[in-house]
Coordinates of C-alpha atoms in Angstrom, one line a residue:
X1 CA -6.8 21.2 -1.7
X2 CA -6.6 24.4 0.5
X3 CA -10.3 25.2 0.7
X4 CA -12.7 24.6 3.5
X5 CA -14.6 21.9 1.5
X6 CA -11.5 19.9 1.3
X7 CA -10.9 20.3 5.0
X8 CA -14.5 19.7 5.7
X9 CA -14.4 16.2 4.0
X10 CA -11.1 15.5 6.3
X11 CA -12.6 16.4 9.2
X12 CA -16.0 14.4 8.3
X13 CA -13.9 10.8 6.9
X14 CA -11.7 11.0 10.0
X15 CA -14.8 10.9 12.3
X16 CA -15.8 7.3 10.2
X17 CA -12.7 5.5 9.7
X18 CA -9.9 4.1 11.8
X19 CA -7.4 5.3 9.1
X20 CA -7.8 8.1 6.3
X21 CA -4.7 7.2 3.6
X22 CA -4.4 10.5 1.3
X23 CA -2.1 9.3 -1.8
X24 CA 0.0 12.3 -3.3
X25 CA 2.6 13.5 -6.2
X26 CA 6.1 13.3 -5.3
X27 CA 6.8 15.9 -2.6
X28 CA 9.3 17.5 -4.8
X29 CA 6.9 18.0 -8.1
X30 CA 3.9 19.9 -6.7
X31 CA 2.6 21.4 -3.7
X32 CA 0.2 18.7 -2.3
X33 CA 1.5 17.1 -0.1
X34 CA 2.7 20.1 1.6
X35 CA -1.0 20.9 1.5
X36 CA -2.6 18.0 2.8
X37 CA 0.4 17.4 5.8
X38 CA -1.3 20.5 7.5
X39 CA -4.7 19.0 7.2
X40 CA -3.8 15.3 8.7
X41 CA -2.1 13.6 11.5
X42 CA 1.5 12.1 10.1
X43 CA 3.0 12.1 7.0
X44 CA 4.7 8.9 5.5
X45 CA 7.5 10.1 3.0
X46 CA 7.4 6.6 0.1
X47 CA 10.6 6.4 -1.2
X48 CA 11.9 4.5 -3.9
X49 CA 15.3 2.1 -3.6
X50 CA 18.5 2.6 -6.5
X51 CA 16.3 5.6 -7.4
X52 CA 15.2 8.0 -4.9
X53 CA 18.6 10.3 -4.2
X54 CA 19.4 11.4 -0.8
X55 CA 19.0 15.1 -1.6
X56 CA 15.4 14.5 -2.9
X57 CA 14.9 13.0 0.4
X58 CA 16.5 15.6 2.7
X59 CA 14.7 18.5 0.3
X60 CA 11.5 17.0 1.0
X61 CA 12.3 16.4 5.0
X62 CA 13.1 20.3 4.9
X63 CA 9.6 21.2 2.6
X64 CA 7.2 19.3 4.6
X65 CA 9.3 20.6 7.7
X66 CA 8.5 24.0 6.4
X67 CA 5.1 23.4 7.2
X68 CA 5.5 21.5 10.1
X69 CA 4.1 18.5 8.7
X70 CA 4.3 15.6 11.4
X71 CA 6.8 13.2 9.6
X72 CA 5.8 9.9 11.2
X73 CA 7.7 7.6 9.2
X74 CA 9.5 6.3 5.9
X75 CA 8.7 3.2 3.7
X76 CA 11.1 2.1 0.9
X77 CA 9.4 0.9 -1.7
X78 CA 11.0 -1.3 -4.8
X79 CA 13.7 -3.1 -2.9
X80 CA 15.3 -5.5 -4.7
X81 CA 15.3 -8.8 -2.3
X82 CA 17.7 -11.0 -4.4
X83 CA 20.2 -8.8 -3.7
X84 CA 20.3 -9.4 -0.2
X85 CA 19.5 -12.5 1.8
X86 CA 18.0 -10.8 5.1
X87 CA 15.0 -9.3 3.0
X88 CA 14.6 -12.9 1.0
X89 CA 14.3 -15.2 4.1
X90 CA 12.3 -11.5 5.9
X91 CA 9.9 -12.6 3.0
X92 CA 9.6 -15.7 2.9
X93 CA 8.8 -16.3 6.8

């Protein structure tokens, strides 16, 4: 992930697309995504609801920050919309 050829092929699908998406393991599990967040633009931390603990999330704020990955946002994935009305009717609009 490191190696010229991998930054290469960033550089190259960045010139032809709008958006490059790079999927990786869990910040927390492997090095990666600290990898890749020097070779890209922003980084999205995914983060799962009733699972994901708040010190996982602050200890992978402070690893990507480490490498001064551009943290550009947050989703929160597996939300459970029954439990609360705003995300139902949210959805259903």
């Amino acid at each position: 992930l490191s190696s010229k050829t991998m930054s290469k092929l960033i550089e190259h699908l960045k010139k032809e697309y709008d958006y490059v998406i790079l999927d990786t393991p869990p910040v927390q599990a492997v090095t990666d995504s600290q990898i890749l967040s020097t070779k890209v633009d922003g980084t999205i931390l995914v983060v799962r609801a009733d699972k994901t603990k708040k010190d996982g999330i602050h200890n992978s704020i402070n690893l990507l920050k480490k490498v001064n990955a551009n943290i550009i946002g947050t989703v929160l994935n597996g939300v459970n919309t029954s439990r609360n009305k705003y995300y139902y009717y949210y959805g259903e609009k």
